[in-house]
């Protein structure tokens, strides 16, 4: 007698930060490098998001880093003030060469091809703007090895509120 049970649904609680083979940490900063809290942001405020990834293994890897945006945020236009490479923000760590960067409507995506000889940690950065007032879910940022998906990590999820500007 065999029994197959399939269950689907939405978890009651968001998954905590963690993973296997990687660590990922997401931080928010003002344009001058001061730490910022995404839980409470003014409308039209720009923030710099950094994703610090540490890889435990020393094997070559093909990584995918994805950071979903809260609904009230959008990625600042990469063509404006050269924000794609963030050269104007000298306080950021050295730029990492990615095989592909995508600045989508709802997420930042970076694909990296890493050799076993590189430093095991790196930082990615991009700029966002708070555009829509309201309270929103702050999804986790994710990193995974594309060919070994059991090696992955995520940040904790949270909440974000964008305060509207009065006319």
Short mmCIF file of C-alpha atoms in Angstrom, two decimals:
data_model
loop_
_atom_site.label_atom_id
_atom_site.label_comp_id
_atom_site.label_asym_id
_atom_site.label_seq_id
_atom_site.Cartn_x
_atom_site.Cartn_y
_atom_site.Cartn_z
CA UNK A 1 0.00 0.00 0.00
CA UNK A 2 1.52 3.35 -1.10
CA UNK A 3 0.37 6.76 -0.08
CA UNK A 4 1.42 9.96 -1.83
CA UNK A 5 0.50 13.19 -0.11
CA UNK A 6 0.97 16.58 -1.74
CA UNK A 7 0.53 19.71 0.31
CA UNK A 8 0.66 23.28 -0.90
CA UNK A 9 0.03 26.62 0.70
CA UNK A 10 1.57 29.73 2.14
CA UNK A 11 3.69 29.36 5.28
CA UNK A 12 2.37 31.06 8.41
CA UNK A 13 5.79 32.60 9.05
CA UNK A 14 8.48 33.69 6.63
CA UNK A 15 11.58 31.51 6.51
CA UNK A 16 14.42 32.85 8.66
CA UNK A 17 17.75 33.86 7.20
CA UNK A 18 20.21 31.04 6.63
CA UNK A 19 21.37 28.56 4.08
CA UNK A 20 24.07 26.08 3.23
CA UNK A 21 27.43 26.85 1.63
CA UNK A 22 26.82 30.62 1.51
CA UNK A 23 26.07 33.60 3.70
CA UNK A 24 24.30 36.68 2.36
CA UNK A 25 23.71 39.98 4.12
CA UNK A 26 21.66 42.87 2.76
CA UNK A 27 22.25 46.42 4.03
CA UNK A 28 20.75 49.79 3.15
CA UNK A 29 22.64 53.10 3.11
CA UNK A 30 21.99 56.73 2.32
CA UNK A 31 23.88 58.17 -0.65
CA UNK A 32 26.63 59.46 1.68
CA UNK A 33 27.21 56.00 3.20
CA UNK A 34 25.28 56.31 6.47
CA UNK A 35 23.28 53.20 7.46
CA UNK A 36 19.56 53.46 6.63
CA UNK A 37 16.56 51.50 7.85
CA UNK A 38 14.23 50.28 5.07
CA UNK A 39 11.44 49.84 7.64
CA UNK A 40 10.63 53.57 7.37
CA UNK A 41 11.56 55.57 4.25
CA UNK A 42 10.34 58.87 2.81
CA UNK A 43 8.79 58.94 -0.65
CA UNK A 44 11.39 59.82 -3.35
CA UNK A 45 14.26 58.96 -1.02
CA UNK A 46 17.11 57.11 -2.74
CA UNK A 47 19.02 54.37 -0.97
CA UNK A 48 22.00 52.21 -1.86
CA UNK A 49 21.47 48.48 -1.32
CA UNK A 50 24.52 46.29 -0.72
CA UNK A 51 24.51 42.50 -0.89
CA UNK A 52 27.51 40.93 0.85
CA UNK A 53 27.99 37.30 -0.14
CA UNK A 54 30.46 34.87 1.42
CA UNK A 55 31.05 31.49 -0.22
CA UNK A 56 32.19 28.64 2.04
CA UNK A 57 33.63 26.33 -0.63
CA UNK A 58 36.65 26.78 -2.86
CA UNK A 59 35.28 25.14 -6.01
CA UNK A 60 34.45 27.14 -9.13
CA UNK A 61 30.83 28.22 -9.06
CA UNK A 62 28.13 29.85 -11.16
CA UNK A 63 26.16 32.05 -8.82
CA UNK A 64 22.83 33.75 -9.12
CA UNK A 65 22.07 36.59 -6.68
CA UNK A 66 18.49 37.85 -6.66
CA UNK A 67 17.07 40.66 -4.53
CA UNK A 68 13.31 41.14 -4.85
CA UNK A 69 12.17 44.72 -4.21
CA UNK A 70 9.38 45.76 -1.88
CA UNK A 71 6.35 46.89 -3.91
CA UNK A 72 6.86 50.60 -3.05
CA UNK A 73 10.44 50.68 -4.40
CA UNK A 74 11.96 50.75 -7.85
CA UNK A 75 15.54 50.51 -9.02
CA UNK A 76 16.93 53.93 -9.83
CA UNK A 77 17.55 54.30 -13.56
CA UNK A 78 21.02 52.80 -14.16
CA UNK A 79 21.65 55.38 -16.91
CA UNK A 80 21.28 58.29 -14.47
CA UNK A 81 24.44 59.59 -12.79
CA UNK A 82 26.24 56.40 -13.79
CA UNK A 83 24.44 54.49 -11.03
CA UNK A 84 24.96 51.13 -12.77
CA UNK A 85 28.58 51.01 -11.64
CA UNK A 86 28.04 53.44 -8.71
CA UNK A 87 31.39 55.15 -9.36
CA UNK A 88 30.16 58.32 -7.62
CA UNK A 89 29.83 56.43 -4.32
CA UNK A 90 33.47 56.10 -3.30
CA UNK A 91 32.62 54.56 0.09
CA UNK A 92 31.49 51.32 -1.58
CA UNK A 93 33.89 48.35 -1.82
CA UNK A 94 35.65 47.55 -5.08
CA UNK A 95 33.37 46.71 -8.00
CA UNK A 96 32.81 43.00 -8.73
CA UNK A 97 32.71 41.84 -12.35
CA UNK A 98 29.45 40.05 -13.01
CA UNK A 99 28.70 37.92 -16.05
CA UNK A 100 25.28 39.59 -16.22
CA UNK A 101 23.44 42.31 -14.31
CA UNK A 102 19.71 42.95 -14.67
CA UNK A 103 17.81 45.88 -13.24
CA UNK A 104 14.21 44.65 -13.52
CA UNK A 105 10.99 46.30 -12.35
CA UNK A 106 10.67 44.06 -9.33
CA UNK A 107 14.17 42.75 -8.67
CA UNK A 108 17.93 43.08 -9.02
CA UNK A 109 19.63 40.04 -10.57
CA UNK A 110 23.34 39.29 -10.88
CA UNK A 111 24.94 36.20 -12.40
CA UNK A 112 28.59 35.58 -11.53
CA UNK A 113 31.08 33.00 -12.76
CA UNK A 114 33.56 32.40 -9.96
CA UNK A 115 36.83 30.51 -10.25
CA UNK A 116 38.22 28.63 -7.28
CA UNK A 117 41.10 31.15 -7.02
CA UNK A 118 39.07 34.26 -6.14
CA UNK A 119 38.40 35.69 -2.70
CA UNK A 120 35.43 33.89 -1.19
CA UNK A 121 33.55 37.09 -0.38
CA UNK A 122 32.22 39.90 -2.56
CA UNK A 123 29.77 42.80 -2.41
CA UNK A 124 27.21 43.87 -5.01
CA UNK A 125 25.45 47.24 -4.87
CA UNK A 126 22.63 49.05 -6.62
CA UNK A 127 20.43 52.08 -6.02
CA UNK A 128 16.69 52.16 -5.26
CA UNK A 129 14.09 54.91 -4.87
CA UNK A 130 11.02 54.77 -2.64
CA UNK A 131 8.21 55.76 -5.03
CA UNK A 132 4.83 54.62 -3.68
CA UNK A 133 3.53 55.38 -0.18
CA UNK A 134 2.28 52.41 1.80
CA UNK A 135 3.30 49.37 3.86
CA UNK A 136 4.98 46.56 1.98
CA UNK A 137 6.60 43.17 2.50
CA UNK A 138 10.40 43.20 2.23
CA UNK A 139 11.26 39.88 0.52
CA UNK A 140 14.54 38.09 1.27
CA UNK A 141 17.61 38.39 -0.94
CA UNK A 142 18.83 35.03 -2.30
CA UNK A 143 22.07 33.52 -3.56
CA UNK A 144 22.47 30.06 -5.04
CA UNK A 145 24.92 28.04 -7.06
CA UNK A 146 23.06 27.47 -10.34
CA UNK A 147 24.46 23.94 -10.82
CA UNK A 148 24.41 22.91 -7.16
CA UNK A 149 21.10 24.39 -5.94
CA UNK A 150 21.43 22.79 -2.50
CA UNK A 151 24.14 25.43 -1.91
CA UNK A 152 22.17 28.59 -1.25
CA UNK A 153 21.40 31.28 1.33
CA UNK A 154 18.78 33.93 2.02
CA UNK A 155 18.39 37.00 4.17
CA UNK A 156 15.49 37.43 6.54
CA UNK A 157 12.34 39.01 5.18
CA UNK A 158 10.75 42.02 6.80
CA UNK A 159 8.42 44.98 6.35
CA UNK A 160 8.94 48.40 4.80
CA UNK A 161 6.87 51.56 4.98
CA UNK A 162 7.15 54.45 2.54
CA UNK A 163 5.90 57.74 4.00
CA UNK A 164 4.19 59.97 1.42
CA UNK A 165 5.18 63.56 0.88
CA UNK A 166 2.34 66.00 1.52
CA UNK A 167 1.61 68.36 -1.40
#
